[in-house]
mmCIF file of C-alpha atoms in Angstrom:
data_model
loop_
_atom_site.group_PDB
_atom_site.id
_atom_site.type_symbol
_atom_site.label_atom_id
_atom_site.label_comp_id
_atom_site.label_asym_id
_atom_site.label_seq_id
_atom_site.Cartn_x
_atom_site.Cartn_y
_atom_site.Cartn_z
ATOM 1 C CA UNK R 511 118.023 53.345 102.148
ATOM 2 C CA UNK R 512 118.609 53.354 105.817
ATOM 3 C CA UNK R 513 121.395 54.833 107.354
ATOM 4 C CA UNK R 514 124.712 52.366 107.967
ATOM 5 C CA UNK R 515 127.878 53.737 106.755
ATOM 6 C CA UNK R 516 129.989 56.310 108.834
ATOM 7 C CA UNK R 517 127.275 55.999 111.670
ATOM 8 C CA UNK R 518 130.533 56.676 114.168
ATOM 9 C CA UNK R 519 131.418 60.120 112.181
ATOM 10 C CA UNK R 520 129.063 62.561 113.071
ATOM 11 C CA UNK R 521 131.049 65.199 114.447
ATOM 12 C CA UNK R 522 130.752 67.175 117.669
ATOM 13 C CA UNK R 523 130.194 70.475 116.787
ATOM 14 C CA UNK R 524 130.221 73.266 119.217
ATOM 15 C CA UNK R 525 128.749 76.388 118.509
ATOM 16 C CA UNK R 526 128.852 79.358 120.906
ATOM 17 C CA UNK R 527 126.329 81.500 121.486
ATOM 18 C CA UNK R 528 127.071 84.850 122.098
ATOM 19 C CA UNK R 529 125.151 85.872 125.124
ATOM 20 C CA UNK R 530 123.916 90.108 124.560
ATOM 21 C CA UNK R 531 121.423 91.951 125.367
ATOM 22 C CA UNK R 532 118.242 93.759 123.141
ATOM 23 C CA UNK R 533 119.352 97.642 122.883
ATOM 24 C CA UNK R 534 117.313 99.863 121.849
ATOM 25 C CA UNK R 535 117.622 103.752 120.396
ATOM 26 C CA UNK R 536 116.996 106.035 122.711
ATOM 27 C CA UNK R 537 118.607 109.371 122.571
ATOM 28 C CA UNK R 538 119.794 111.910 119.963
ATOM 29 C CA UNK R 539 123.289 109.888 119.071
ATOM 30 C CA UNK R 540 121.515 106.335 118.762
ATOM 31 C CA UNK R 541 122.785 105.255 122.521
ATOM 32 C CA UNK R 542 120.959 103.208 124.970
ATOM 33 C CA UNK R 543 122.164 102.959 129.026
ATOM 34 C CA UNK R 544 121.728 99.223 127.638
ATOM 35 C CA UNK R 545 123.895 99.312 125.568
ATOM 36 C CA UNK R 546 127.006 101.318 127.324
ATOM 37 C CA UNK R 547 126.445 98.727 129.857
ATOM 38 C CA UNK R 548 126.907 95.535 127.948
ATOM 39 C CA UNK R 549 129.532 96.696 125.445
ATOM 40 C CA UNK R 550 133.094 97.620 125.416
ATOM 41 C CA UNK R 551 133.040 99.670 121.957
ATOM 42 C CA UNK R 552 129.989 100.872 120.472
ATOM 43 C CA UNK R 553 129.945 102.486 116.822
ATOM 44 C CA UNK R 554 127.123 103.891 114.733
ATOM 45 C CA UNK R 555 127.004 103.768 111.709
ATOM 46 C CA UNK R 556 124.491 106.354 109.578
ATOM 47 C CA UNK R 557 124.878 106.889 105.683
ATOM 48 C CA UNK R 558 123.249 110.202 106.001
ATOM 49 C CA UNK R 559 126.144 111.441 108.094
ATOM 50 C CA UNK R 560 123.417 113.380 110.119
ATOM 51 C CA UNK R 561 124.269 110.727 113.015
ATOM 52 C CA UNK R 562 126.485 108.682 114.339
ATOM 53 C CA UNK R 563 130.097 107.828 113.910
ATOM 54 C CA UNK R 564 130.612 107.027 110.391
ATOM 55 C CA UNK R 565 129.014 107.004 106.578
ATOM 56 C CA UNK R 566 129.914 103.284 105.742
ATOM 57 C CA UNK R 567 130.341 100.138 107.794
ATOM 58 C CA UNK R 568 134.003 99.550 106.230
ATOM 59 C CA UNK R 569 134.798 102.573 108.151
ATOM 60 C CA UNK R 570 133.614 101.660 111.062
ATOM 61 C CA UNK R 571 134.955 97.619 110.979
ATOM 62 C CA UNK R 572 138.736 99.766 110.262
ATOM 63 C CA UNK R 573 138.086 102.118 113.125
ATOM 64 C CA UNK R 574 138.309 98.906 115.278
ATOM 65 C CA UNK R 575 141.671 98.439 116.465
ATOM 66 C CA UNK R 576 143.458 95.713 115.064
ATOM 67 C CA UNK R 577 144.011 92.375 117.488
ATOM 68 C CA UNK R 578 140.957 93.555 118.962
ATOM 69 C CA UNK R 579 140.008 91.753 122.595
ATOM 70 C CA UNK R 580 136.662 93.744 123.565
ATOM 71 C CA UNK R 581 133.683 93.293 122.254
ATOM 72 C CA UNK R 582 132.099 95.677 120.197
ATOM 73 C CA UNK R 583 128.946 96.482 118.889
ATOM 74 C CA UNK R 584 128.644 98.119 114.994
ATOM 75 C CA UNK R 585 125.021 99.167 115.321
ATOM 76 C CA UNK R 586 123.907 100.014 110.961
ATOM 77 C CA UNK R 587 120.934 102.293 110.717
ATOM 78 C CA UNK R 588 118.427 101.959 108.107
ATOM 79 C CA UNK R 589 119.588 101.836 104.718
ATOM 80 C CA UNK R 590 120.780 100.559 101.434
ATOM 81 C CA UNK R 591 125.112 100.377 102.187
ATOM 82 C CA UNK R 592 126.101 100.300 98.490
ATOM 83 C CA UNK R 593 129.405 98.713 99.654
ATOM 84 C CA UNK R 594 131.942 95.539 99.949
ATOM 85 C CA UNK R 595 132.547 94.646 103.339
ATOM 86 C CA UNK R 596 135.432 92.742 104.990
ATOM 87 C CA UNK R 597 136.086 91.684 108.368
ATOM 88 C CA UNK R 598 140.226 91.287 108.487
ATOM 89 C CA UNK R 599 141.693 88.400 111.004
ATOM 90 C CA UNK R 600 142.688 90.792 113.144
ATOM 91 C CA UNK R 601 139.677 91.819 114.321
ATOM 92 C CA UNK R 602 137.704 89.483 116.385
ATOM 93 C CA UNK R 603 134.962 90.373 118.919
ATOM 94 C CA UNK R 604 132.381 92.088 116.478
ATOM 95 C CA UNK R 605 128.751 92.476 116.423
ATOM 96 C CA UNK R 606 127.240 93.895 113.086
ATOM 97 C CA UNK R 607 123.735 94.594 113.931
ATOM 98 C CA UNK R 608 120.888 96.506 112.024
ATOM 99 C CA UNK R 609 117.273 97.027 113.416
ATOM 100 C CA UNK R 610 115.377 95.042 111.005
ATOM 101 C CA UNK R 611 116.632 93.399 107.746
ATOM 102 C CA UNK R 612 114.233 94.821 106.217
ATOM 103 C CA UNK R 613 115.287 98.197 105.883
ATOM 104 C CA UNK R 614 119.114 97.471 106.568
ATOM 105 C CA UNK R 615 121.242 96.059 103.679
ATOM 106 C CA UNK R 616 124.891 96.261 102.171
ATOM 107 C CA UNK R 617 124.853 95.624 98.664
ATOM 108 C CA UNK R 618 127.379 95.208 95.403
ATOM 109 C CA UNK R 619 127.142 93.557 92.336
ATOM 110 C CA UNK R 620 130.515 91.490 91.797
ATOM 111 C CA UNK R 621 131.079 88.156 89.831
ATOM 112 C CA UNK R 622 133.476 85.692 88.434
ATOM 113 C CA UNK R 623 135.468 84.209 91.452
ATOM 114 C CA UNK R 624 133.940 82.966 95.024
ATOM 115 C CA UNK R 625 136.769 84.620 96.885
ATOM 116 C CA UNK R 626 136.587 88.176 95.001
ATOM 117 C CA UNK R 627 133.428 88.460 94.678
ATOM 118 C CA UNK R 628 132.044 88.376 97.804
ATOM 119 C CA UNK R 629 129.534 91.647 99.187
ATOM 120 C CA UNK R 630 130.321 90.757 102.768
ATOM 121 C CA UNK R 631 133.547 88.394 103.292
ATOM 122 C CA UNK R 632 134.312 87.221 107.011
ATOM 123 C CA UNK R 633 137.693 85.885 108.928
ATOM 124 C CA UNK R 634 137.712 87.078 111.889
ATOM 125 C CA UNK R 635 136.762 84.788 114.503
ATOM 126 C CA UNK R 636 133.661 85.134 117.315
ATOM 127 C CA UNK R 637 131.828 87.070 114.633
ATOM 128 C CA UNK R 638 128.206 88.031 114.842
ATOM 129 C CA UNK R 639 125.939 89.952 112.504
ATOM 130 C CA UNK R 640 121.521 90.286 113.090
ATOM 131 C CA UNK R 641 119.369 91.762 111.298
ATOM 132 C CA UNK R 642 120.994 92.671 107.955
ATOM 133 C CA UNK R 643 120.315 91.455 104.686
ATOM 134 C CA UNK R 644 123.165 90.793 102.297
ATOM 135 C CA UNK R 645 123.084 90.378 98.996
ATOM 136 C CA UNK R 646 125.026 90.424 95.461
ATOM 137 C CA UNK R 647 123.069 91.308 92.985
ATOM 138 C CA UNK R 648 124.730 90.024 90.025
ATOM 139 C CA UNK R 649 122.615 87.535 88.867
ATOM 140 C CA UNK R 650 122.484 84.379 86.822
ATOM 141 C CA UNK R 651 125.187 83.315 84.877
ATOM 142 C CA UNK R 652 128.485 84.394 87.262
ATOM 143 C CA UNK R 653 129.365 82.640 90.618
ATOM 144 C CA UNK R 654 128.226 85.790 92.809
ATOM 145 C CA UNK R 655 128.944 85.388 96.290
ATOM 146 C CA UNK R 656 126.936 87.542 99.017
ATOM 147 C CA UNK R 657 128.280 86.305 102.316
ATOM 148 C CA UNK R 658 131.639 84.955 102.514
ATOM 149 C CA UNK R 659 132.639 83.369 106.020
ATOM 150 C CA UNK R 660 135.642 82.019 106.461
ATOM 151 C CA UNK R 661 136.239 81.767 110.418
ATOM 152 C CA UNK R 662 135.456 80.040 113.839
ATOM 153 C CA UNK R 663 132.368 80.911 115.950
ATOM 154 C CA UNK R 664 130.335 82.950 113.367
ATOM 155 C CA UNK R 665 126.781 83.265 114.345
ATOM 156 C CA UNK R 666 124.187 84.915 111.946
ATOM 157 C CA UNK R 667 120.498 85.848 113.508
ATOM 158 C CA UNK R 668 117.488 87.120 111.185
ATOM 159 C CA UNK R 669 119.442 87.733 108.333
ATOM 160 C CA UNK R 670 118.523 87.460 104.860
ATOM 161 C CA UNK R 671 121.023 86.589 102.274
ATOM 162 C CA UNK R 672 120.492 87.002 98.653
ATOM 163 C CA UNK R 673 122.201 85.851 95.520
ATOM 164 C CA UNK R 674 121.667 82.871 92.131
ATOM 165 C CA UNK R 675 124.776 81.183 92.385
ATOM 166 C CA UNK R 676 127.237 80.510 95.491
ATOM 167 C CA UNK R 677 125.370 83.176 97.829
ATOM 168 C CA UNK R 678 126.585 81.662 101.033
ATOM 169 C CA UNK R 679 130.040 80.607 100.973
ATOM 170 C CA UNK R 680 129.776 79.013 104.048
ATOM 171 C CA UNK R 681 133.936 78.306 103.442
ATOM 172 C CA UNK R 682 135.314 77.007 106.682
ATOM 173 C CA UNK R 683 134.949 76.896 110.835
ATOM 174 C CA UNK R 684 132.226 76.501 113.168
ATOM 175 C CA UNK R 685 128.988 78.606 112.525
ATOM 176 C CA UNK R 686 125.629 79.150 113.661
ATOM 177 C CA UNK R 687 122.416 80.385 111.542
ATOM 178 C CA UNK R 688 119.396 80.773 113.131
ATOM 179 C CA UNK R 689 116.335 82.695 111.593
ATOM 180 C CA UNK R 690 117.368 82.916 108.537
ATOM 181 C CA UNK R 691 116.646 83.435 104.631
ATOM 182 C CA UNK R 692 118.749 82.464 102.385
ATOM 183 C CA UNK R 693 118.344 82.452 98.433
ATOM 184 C CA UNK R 694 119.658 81.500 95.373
ATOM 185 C CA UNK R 695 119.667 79.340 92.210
ATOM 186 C CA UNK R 696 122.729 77.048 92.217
ATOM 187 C CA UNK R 697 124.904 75.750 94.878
ATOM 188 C CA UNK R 698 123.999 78.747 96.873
ATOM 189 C CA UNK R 699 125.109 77.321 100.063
ATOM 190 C CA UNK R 700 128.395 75.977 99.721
ATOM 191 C CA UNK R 701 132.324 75.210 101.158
ATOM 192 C CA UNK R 702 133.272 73.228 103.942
ATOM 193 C CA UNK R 703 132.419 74.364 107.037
ATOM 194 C CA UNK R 704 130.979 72.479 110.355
ATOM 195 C CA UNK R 705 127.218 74.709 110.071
ATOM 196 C CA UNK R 706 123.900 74.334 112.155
ATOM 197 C CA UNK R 707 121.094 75.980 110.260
ATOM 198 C CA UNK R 708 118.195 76.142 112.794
ATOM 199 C CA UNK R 709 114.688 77.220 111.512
ATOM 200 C CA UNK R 710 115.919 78.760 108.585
ATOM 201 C CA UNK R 711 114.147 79.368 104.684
ATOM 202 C CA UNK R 712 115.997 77.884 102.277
ATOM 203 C CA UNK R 713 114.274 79.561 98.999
ATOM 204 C CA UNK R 714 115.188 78.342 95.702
ATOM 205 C CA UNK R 715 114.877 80.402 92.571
ATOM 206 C CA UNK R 716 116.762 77.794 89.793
ATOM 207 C CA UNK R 717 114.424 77.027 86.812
ATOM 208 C CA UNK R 718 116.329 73.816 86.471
ATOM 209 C CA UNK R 719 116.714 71.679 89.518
ATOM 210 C CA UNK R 720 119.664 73.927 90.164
ATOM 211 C CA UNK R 721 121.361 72.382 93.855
ATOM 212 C CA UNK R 722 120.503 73.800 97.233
ATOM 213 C CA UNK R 723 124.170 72.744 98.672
ATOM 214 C CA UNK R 724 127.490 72.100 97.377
ATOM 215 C CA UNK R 725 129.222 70.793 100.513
ATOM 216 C CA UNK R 726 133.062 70.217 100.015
ATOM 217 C CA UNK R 727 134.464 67.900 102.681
ATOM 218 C CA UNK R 728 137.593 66.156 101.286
ATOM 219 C CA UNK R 729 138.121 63.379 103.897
ATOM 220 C CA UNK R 730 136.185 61.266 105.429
ATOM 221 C CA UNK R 731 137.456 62.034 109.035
ATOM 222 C CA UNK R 732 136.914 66.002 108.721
ATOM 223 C CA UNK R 733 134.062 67.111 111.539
ATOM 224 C CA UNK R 734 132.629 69.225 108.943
ATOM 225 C CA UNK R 735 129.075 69.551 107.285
ATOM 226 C CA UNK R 736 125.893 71.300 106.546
ATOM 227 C CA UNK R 737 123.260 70.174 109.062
ATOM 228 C CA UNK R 738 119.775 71.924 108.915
ATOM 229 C CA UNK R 739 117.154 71.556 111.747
ATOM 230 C CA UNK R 740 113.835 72.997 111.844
ATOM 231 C CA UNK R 741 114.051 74.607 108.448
ATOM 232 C CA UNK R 742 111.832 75.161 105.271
ATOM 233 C CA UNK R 743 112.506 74.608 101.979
ATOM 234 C CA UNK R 744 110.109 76.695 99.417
ATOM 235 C CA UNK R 745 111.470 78.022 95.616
ATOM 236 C CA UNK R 746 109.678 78.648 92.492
ATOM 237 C CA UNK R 747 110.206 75.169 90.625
ATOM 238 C CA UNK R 748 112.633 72.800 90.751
ATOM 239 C CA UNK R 749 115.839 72.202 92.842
ATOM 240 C CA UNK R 750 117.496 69.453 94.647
ATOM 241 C CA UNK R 751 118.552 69.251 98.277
ATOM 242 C CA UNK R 752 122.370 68.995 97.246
ATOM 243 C CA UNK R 753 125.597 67.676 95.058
ATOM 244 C CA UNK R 754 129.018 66.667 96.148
ATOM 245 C CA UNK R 755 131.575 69.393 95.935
ATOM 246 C CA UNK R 756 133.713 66.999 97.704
ATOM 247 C CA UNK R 757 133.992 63.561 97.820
ATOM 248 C CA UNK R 758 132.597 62.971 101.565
ATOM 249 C CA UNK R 759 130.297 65.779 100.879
ATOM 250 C CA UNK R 760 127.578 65.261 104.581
ATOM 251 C CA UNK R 761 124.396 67.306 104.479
ATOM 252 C CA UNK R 762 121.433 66.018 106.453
ATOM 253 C CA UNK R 763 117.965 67.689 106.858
ATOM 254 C CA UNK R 764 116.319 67.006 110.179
ATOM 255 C CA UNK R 765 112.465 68.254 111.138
ATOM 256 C CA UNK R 766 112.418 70.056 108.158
ATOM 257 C CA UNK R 767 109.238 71.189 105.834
ATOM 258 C CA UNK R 768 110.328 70.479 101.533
ATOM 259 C CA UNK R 769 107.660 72.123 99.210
ATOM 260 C CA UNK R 770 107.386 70.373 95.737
ATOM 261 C CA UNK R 771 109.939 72.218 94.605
ATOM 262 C CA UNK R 772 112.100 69.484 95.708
ATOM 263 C CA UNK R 773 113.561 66.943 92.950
ATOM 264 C CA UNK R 774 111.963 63.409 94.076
ATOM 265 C CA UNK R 775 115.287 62.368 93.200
ATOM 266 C CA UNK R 776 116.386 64.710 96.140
ATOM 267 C CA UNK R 777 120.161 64.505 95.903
ATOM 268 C CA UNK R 778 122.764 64.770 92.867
ATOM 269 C CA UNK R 779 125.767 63.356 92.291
ATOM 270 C CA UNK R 780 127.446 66.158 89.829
ATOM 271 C CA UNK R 781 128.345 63.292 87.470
ATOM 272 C CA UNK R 782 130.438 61.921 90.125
ATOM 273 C CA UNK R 783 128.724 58.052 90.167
ATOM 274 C CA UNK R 784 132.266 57.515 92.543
ATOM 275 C CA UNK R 785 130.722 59.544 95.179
ATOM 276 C CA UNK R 786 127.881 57.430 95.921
ATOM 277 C CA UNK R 787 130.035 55.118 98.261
ATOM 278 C CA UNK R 788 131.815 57.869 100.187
ATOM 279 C CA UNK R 789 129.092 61.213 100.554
ATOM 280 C CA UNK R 790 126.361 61.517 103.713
ATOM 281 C CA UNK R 791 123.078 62.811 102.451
ATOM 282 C CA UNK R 792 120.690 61.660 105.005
ATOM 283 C CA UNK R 793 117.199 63.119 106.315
ATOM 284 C CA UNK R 794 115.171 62.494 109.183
ATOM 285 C CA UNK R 795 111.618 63.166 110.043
ATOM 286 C CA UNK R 796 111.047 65.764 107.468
ATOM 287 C CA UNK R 797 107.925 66.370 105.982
ATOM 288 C CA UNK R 798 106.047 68.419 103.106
ATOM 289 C CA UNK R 799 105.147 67.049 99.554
ATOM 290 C CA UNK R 800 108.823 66.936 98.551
ATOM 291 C CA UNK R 801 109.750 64.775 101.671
ATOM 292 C CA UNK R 802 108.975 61.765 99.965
ATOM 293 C CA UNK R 803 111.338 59.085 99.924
ATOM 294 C CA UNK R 804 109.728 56.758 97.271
ATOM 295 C CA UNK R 805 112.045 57.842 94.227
ATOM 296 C CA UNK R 806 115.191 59.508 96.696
ATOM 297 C CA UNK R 807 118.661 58.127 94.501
ATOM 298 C CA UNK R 808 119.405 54.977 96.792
ATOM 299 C CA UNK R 809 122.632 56.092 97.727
ATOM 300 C CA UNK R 810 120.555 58.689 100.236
ATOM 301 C CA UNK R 811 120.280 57.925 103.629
ATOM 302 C CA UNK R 812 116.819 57.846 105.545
ATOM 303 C CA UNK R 813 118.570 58.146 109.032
ATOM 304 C CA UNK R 814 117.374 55.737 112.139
ATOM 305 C CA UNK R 815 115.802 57.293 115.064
ATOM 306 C CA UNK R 816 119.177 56.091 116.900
ATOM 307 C CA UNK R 817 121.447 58.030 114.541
ATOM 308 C CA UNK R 818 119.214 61.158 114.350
ATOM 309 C CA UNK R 819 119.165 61.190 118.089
ATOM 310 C CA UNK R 820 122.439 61.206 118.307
ATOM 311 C CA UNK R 821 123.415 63.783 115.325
ATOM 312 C CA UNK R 822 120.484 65.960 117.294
ATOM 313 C CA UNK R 823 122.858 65.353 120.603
ATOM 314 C CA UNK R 824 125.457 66.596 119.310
ATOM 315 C CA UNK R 825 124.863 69.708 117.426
ATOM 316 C CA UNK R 826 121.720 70.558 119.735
ATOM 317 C CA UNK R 827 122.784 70.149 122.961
ATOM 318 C CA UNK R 828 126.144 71.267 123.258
ATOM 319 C CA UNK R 829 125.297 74.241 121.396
ATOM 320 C CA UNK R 830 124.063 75.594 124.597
ATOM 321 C CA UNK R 831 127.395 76.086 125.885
ATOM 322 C CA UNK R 832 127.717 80.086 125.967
ATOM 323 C CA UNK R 833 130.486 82.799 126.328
ATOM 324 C CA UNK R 834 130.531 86.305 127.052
ATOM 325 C CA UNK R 835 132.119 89.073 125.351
#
């Protein structure tokens, strides 16, 4: 159906971009001119112990000093960090950065409960991590959160994150993704927060139409959602684009490729036939053998050029506002 309900409640959401420059290694203790030059603190990290300033990246997120107010750099060298990982409140104003996420990633293999279980968990605000992959490696059967972020101005850039169920738990604030993979079976991006996903692979690995999202806005005037622009869905059968957590639940998929892995369906409703009235599951423009709108659940909305324009406004435009650590 075309788009006509809560046309005036697309939010305005403002993401910063942190504005930093490329550094590169290029001395015997991992420190460019670069890189003394654009930040405040700068801490290496090396597992080996052979350089840098400390074994584990926990260490090196404590040796920050609480209420933190200059920006710092936590540059990870190569290597599998066999660690959880939390960020506390009190410690804004940190980059996490690898060289390639390739060959950088922290690691565990926790279940049971989204906020416990978390390999990486996030709260401090005007957060940024690049070039990292991580993952929980649980598996199926246990939620099994890798990235937990639960903050304002989070921005994540070529990073991979890897799970089956809840791997993102996207849980609250105003965040940024650009670049990157993400993968799981069920619900694996999920929570309330206001997100722009920009050019990201969304890969799904559920052998039964497991969801893609599980967005949980509670009210229908909350300026929160999962918005993904320029993206590509791909996975190895079946899944479907989303199902309410919430009962305003908003996703929308803008410019974005769908392999036949999608459900034609598209969208779920979790049982919920209530939520058809009140959720925003729209799409605009996208295109790829499981774009198809001929059997989408009618409660989906295929959004007018007006409305996509505007929802492209919005989170597009203003996102070029930048600060500076």
């Amino acid at each position: 159906m075309t788009a006509t309900k809560q046309s005036s409640y697309f939010p305005t959401i403002i993401f910063f971009f942190i504005t930093f420059c490329c550094f590169n290694i290029s001395n015997s203790n991992g420190r460019s001119l670069s890189e003394k030059l654009t930040w405040k603190r700068l801490i290496i990290v090396d597992q080996s112990g052979e350089e840098g300033d400390h074994k584990t990246i926990q260490a090196a997120i404590d040796a920050v000093p609480s209420n933190n107010v200059d920006s710092t750099l936590i540059l990870v060298k190569p290597g599998m960090y066999k660690e959880k990982v939390t960020v506390p409140e009190d410690k804004p104003f940190i980059m996490l950065s690898g060289r390639n996420a390739e060959n950088t990633t922290i690691t565990w293999d926790d279940s049971g409960d989204i906020y416990t279980s978390p390999t990486l968990s996030v709260f401090a605000s005007d957060f940024t991590a690049r070039y990292l992959t991580i993952q929980n490696t649980y598996g199926p059967g246990e939620k099994a959160v890798a990235l937990r972020v639960s903050s304002e101005r989070a921005e994540f850039y070529a990073c991979r994150f890897i799970s089956y169920q809840d791997t993102l738990l996207d849980e609250q604030g105003s965040h940024f993704y650009s670049n990157c993979y993400i993968e799981g079976g069920t619900d694996f991006i999920c929570g309330n927060a206001a997100s722009l996903f920009q050019k990201c692979r969304i890969h799904s690995v559920s052998e039964i139409s497991g969801a893609i999202t599980a967005q949980r806005r509670m009210k229908l005037g909350e300026d929160t959602g999962f918005y993904f622009v320029d993206c590509r869905v791909t996975g190895i059968k079946s899944c479907t684009l989303g199902r309410p957590w919430g009962p305003y639940s908003r996703v929308v998929f803008v410019n974005s490729y769908m392999s036949n892995v999608v459900n034609p369906n598209g969208w779920d409703d979790w049982g919920k036939p209530t939520t058809h009235s009140s959720v925003y599951y729209g799409e605009y423009k996208c295109y790829g053998p499981g774009a198809n709108r001929s059997k989408r659940v009618q409660w989906s909305l295929h959004l007018t050029n007006e409305q996509a324009t505007a929802l492209i406004t919005k989170t597009m435009i203003t996102a070029k506002s930048r600060i500076k650590y």
